[in-house]
């Protein structure tokens, strides 16, 4: 029974975030909340997580989490799926692109006394950067050209020595 309550609390958190009801979402976090996020050098406390969440919230409008899997094990709830949104605000210095983004996400949230006490999050940051045009990833047809160009530069350097 408790595992169903934990699942409901976690899903309510993501729904509030998607519905742009940040105060309602933040009320579901425990006072001792801690978040471990992929790419972050150290865990975030509740205030730091709120700041990160608000920067993401303001940059990406019309956000929606769609979870393909929701697994519950004791006090932990694992959610795997996709987050889609539109980049309509500045994000980490990048002006709005107006682009629709879609990234794979996986979260593990631990619920304690009816509140989310711990969050571990993994999102496809490289895919996000690629969709926003920050990172260019060559397709399979370009790789031989890139390798030939790199080899040519190496031979030119060794010929000049």
mmCIF file of C-alpha atoms in Angstrom:
data_model
loop_
_atom_site.group_PDB
_atom_site.id
_atom_site.type_symbol
_atom_site.label_atom_id
_atom_site.label_comp_id
_atom_site.label_asym_id
_atom_site.label_seq_id
_atom_site.Cartn_x
_atom_site.Cartn_y
_atom_site.Cartn_z
ATOM 1 C CA UNK A 1 0.000 0.000 0.000
ATOM 2 C CA UNK A 2 2.800 2.414 0.919
ATOM 3 C CA UNK A 3 4.524 1.763 -2.419
ATOM 4 C CA UNK A 4 1.367 2.940 -4.268
ATOM 5 C CA UNK A 5 1.410 6.135 -2.178
ATOM 6 C CA UNK A 6 5.096 6.686 -2.983
ATOM 7 C CA UNK A 7 4.399 6.220 -6.698
ATOM 8 C CA UNK A 8 1.499 8.698 -6.525
ATOM 9 C CA UNK A 9 3.674 11.317 -4.757
ATOM 10 C CA UNK A 10 6.464 11.045 -7.343
ATOM 11 C CA UNK A 11 4.080 11.188 -10.309
ATOM 12 C CA UNK A 12 2.311 14.149 -8.700
ATOM 13 C CA UNK A 13 5.687 15.948 -8.490
ATOM 14 C CA UNK A 14 6.403 15.543 -12.230
ATOM 15 C CA UNK A 15 2.814 16.431 -13.165
ATOM 16 C CA UNK A 16 3.002 19.650 -11.110
ATOM 17 C CA UNK A 17 6.293 20.529 -12.829
ATOM 18 C CA UNK A 18 4.764 19.868 -16.265
ATOM 19 C CA UNK A 19 1.645 21.876 -15.364
ATOM 20 C CA UNK A 20 3.967 24.750 -14.364
ATOM 21 C CA UNK A 21 2.804 24.638 -10.743
ATOM 22 C CA UNK A 22 6.270 24.953 -9.221
ATOM 23 C CA UNK A 23 5.144 25.778 -5.690
ATOM 24 C CA UNK A 24 2.974 22.652 -5.654
ATOM 25 C CA UNK A 25 5.919 20.569 -6.935
ATOM 26 C CA UNK A 26 8.348 22.019 -4.396
ATOM 27 C CA UNK A 27 5.933 21.301 -1.534
ATOM 28 C CA UNK A 28 6.471 17.602 -2.264
ATOM 29 C CA UNK A 29 10.186 17.837 -1.404
ATOM 30 C CA UNK A 30 11.369 16.942 2.105
ATOM 31 C CA UNK A 31 13.227 19.596 4.147
ATOM 32 C CA UNK A 32 16.380 17.421 3.992
ATOM 33 C CA UNK A 33 16.030 16.883 0.218
ATOM 34 C CA UNK A 34 19.165 16.060 -1.780
ATOM 35 C CA UNK A 35 19.565 15.579 -5.544
ATOM 36 C CA UNK A 36 22.286 13.818 -7.470
ATOM 37 C CA UNK A 37 22.152 14.893 -11.092
ATOM 38 C CA UNK A 38 24.255 13.569 -13.955
ATOM 39 C CA UNK A 39 26.855 16.142 -14.923
ATOM 40 C CA UNK A 40 26.683 18.038 -11.637
ATOM 41 C CA UNK A 41 29.955 18.037 -9.679
ATOM 42 C CA UNK A 42 28.233 17.684 -6.308
ATOM 43 C CA UNK A 43 24.804 16.846 -4.890
ATOM 44 C CA UNK A 44 22.272 19.672 -4.782
ATOM 45 C CA UNK A 45 20.320 20.640 -1.682
ATOM 46 C CA UNK A 46 16.683 21.696 -1.940
ATOM 47 C CA UNK A 47 17.454 25.350 -2.721
ATOM 48 C CA UNK A 48 20.067 24.498 -5.355
ATOM 49 C CA UNK A 49 17.695 21.963 -6.924
ATOM 50 C CA UNK A 50 14.959 24.607 -6.981
ATOM 51 C CA UNK A 51 17.322 27.053 -8.763
ATOM 52 C CA UNK A 52 18.307 24.397 -11.321
ATOM 53 C CA UNK A 53 14.676 23.387 -11.814
ATOM 54 C CA UNK A 54 13.577 27.007 -12.254
ATOM 55 C CA UNK A 55 16.280 27.675 -14.875
ATOM 56 C CA UNK A 56 15.103 24.619 -16.805
ATOM 57 C CA UNK A 57 11.430 25.506 -16.225
ATOM 58 C CA UNK A 58 11.936 29.055 -17.566
ATOM 59 C CA UNK A 59 13.955 27.891 -20.594
ATOM 60 C CA UNK A 60 11.679 25.067 -21.741
ATOM 61 C CA UNK A 61 7.952 25.702 -22.086
ATOM 62 C CA UNK A 62 5.145 23.236 -22.715
ATOM 63 C CA UNK A 63 7.143 20.522 -20.955
ATOM 64 C CA UNK A 64 5.773 17.041 -20.534
ATOM 65 C CA UNK A 65 7.158 13.919 -18.917
ATOM 66 C CA UNK A 66 5.892 10.683 -20.468
ATOM 67 C CA UNK A 67 6.995 7.643 -18.511
ATOM 68 C CA UNK A 68 7.153 4.305 -20.300
ATOM 69 C CA UNK A 69 8.063 2.557 -17.059
ATOM 70 C CA UNK A 70 7.386 3.297 -13.418
ATOM 71 C CA UNK A 71 8.922 0.798 -11.027
ATOM 72 C CA UNK A 72 8.476 0.816 -7.266
ATOM 73 C CA UNK A 73 10.810 -0.925 -4.844
ATOM 74 C CA UNK A 74 10.167 -0.114 -1.214
ATOM 75 C CA UNK A 75 10.686 3.618 -0.695
ATOM 76 C CA UNK A 76 12.168 4.154 -4.192
ATOM 77 C CA UNK A 77 10.290 5.008 -7.379
ATOM 78 C CA UNK A 78 12.080 4.656 -10.729
ATOM 79 C CA UNK A 79 10.658 6.553 -13.706
ATOM 80 C CA UNK A 80 11.975 6.038 -17.249
ATOM 81 C CA UNK A 81 10.678 7.858 -20.274
ATOM 82 C CA UNK A 82 10.884 11.040 -22.293
ATOM 83 C CA UNK A 83 10.721 14.743 -21.553
ATOM 84 C CA UNK A 84 9.548 16.974 -24.414
ATOM 85 C CA UNK A 85 9.367 20.761 -24.424
ATOM 86 C CA UNK A 86 9.991 23.866 -26.515
ATOM 87 C CA UNK A 87 13.110 25.987 -25.991
ATOM 88 C CA UNK A 88 11.548 29.442 -25.531
ATOM 89 C CA UNK A 89 13.837 30.960 -22.868
ATOM 90 C CA UNK A 90 17.561 31.405 -22.277
ATOM 91 C CA UNK A 91 19.279 28.203 -21.162
ATOM 92 C CA UNK A 92 22.807 28.316 -19.739
ATOM 93 C CA UNK A 93 23.621 31.374 -21.851
ATOM 94 C CA UNK A 94 22.009 30.039 -25.044
ATOM 95 C CA UNK A 95 19.266 32.318 -26.367
ATOM 96 C CA UNK A 96 15.900 30.713 -27.171
ATOM 97 C CA UNK A 97 15.913 28.661 -30.369
ATOM 98 C CA UNK A 98 12.188 27.900 -30.528
ATOM 99 C CA UNK A 99 13.135 24.258 -31.134
ATOM 100 C CA UNK A 100 11.095 21.342 -29.861
ATOM 101 C CA UNK A 101 13.301 19.031 -27.806
ATOM 102 C CA UNK A 102 12.833 15.453 -26.716
ATOM 103 C CA UNK A 103 15.202 13.724 -24.362
ATOM 104 C CA UNK A 104 15.341 10.391 -22.620
ATOM 105 C CA UNK A 105 15.190 10.645 -18.832
ATOM 106 C CA UNK A 106 15.533 8.274 -15.924
ATOM 107 C CA UNK A 107 14.944 9.202 -12.306
ATOM 108 C CA UNK A 108 15.164 7.398 -9.007
ATOM 109 C CA UNK A 109 13.244 9.183 -6.267
ATOM 110 C CA UNK A 110 13.226 8.065 -2.622
ATOM 111 C CA UNK A 111 10.137 8.953 -0.598
ATOM 112 C CA UNK A 112 10.301 9.459 3.155
ATOM 113 C CA UNK A 113 7.298 10.400 5.300
ATOM 114 C CA UNK A 114 5.208 11.366 2.271
ATOM 115 C CA UNK A 115 7.855 13.663 0.730
ATOM 116 C CA UNK A 116 10.608 13.164 -1.834
ATOM 117 C CA UNK A 117 13.826 13.068 0.178
ATOM 118 C CA UNK A 118 16.272 12.054 -2.518
ATOM 119 C CA UNK A 119 16.405 12.395 -6.289
ATOM 120 C CA UNK A 120 18.889 10.872 -8.716
ATOM 121 C CA UNK A 121 18.407 12.075 -12.263
ATOM 122 C CA UNK A 122 19.866 11.181 -15.625
ATOM 123 C CA UNK A 123 18.902 12.992 -18.806
ATOM 124 C CA UNK A 124 20.308 12.807 -22.323
ATOM 125 C CA UNK A 125 22.382 16.012 -22.106
ATOM 126 C CA UNK A 126 24.314 15.279 -25.313
ATOM 127 C CA UNK A 127 21.054 14.716 -27.187
ATOM 128 C CA UNK A 128 19.705 17.990 -25.781
ATOM 129 C CA UNK A 129 22.796 19.910 -26.907
ATOM 130 C CA UNK A 130 22.569 18.319 -30.349
ATOM 131 C CA UNK A 131 18.876 19.237 -30.684
ATOM 132 C CA UNK A 132 19.628 22.839 -29.682
ATOM 133 C CA UNK A 133 22.433 23.038 -32.263
ATOM 134 C CA UNK A 134 25.239 23.366 -29.694
ATOM 135 C CA UNK A 135 26.913 20.083 -30.636
ATOM 136 C CA UNK A 136 27.242 18.639 -34.106
ATOM 137 C CA UNK A 137 27.426 14.865 -34.367
ATOM 138 C CA UNK A 138 28.457 13.587 -37.796
ATOM 139 C CA UNK A 139 26.364 10.944 -39.448
ATOM 140 C CA UNK A 140 27.858 7.674 -40.728
ATOM 141 C CA UNK A 141 28.401 9.057 -44.237
ATOM 142 C CA UNK A 142 30.605 11.886 -42.926
ATOM 143 C CA UNK A 143 32.905 9.773 -40.757
ATOM 144 C CA UNK A 144 35.187 8.552 -43.636
ATOM 145 C CA UNK A 145 35.631 12.175 -44.800
ATOM 146 C CA UNK A 146 36.487 13.314 -41.278
ATOM 147 C CA UNK A 147 39.007 10.482 -40.870
ATOM 148 C CA UNK A 148 40.628 11.249 -44.260
ATOM 149 C CA UNK A 149 40.903 14.914 -43.271
ATOM 150 C CA UNK A 150 42.479 14.050 -39.920
ATOM 151 C CA UNK A 151 44.913 11.608 -41.551
ATOM 152 C CA UNK A 152 45.851 14.207 -44.167
ATOM 153 C CA UNK A 153 46.660 16.751 -41.437
ATOM 154 C CA UNK A 154 48.811 14.194 -39.611
ATOM 155 C CA UNK A 155 50.795 13.382 -42.766
ATOM 156 C CA UNK A 156 51.311 17.081 -43.519
ATOM 157 C CA UNK A 157 52.629 17.679 -39.986
ATOM 158 C CA UNK A 158 55.037 14.718 -40.154
ATOM 159 C CA UNK A 159 56.274 15.799 -43.625
ATOM 160 C CA UNK A 160 57.174 19.269 -42.278
ATOM 161 C CA UNK A 161 59.372 17.877 -39.460
#
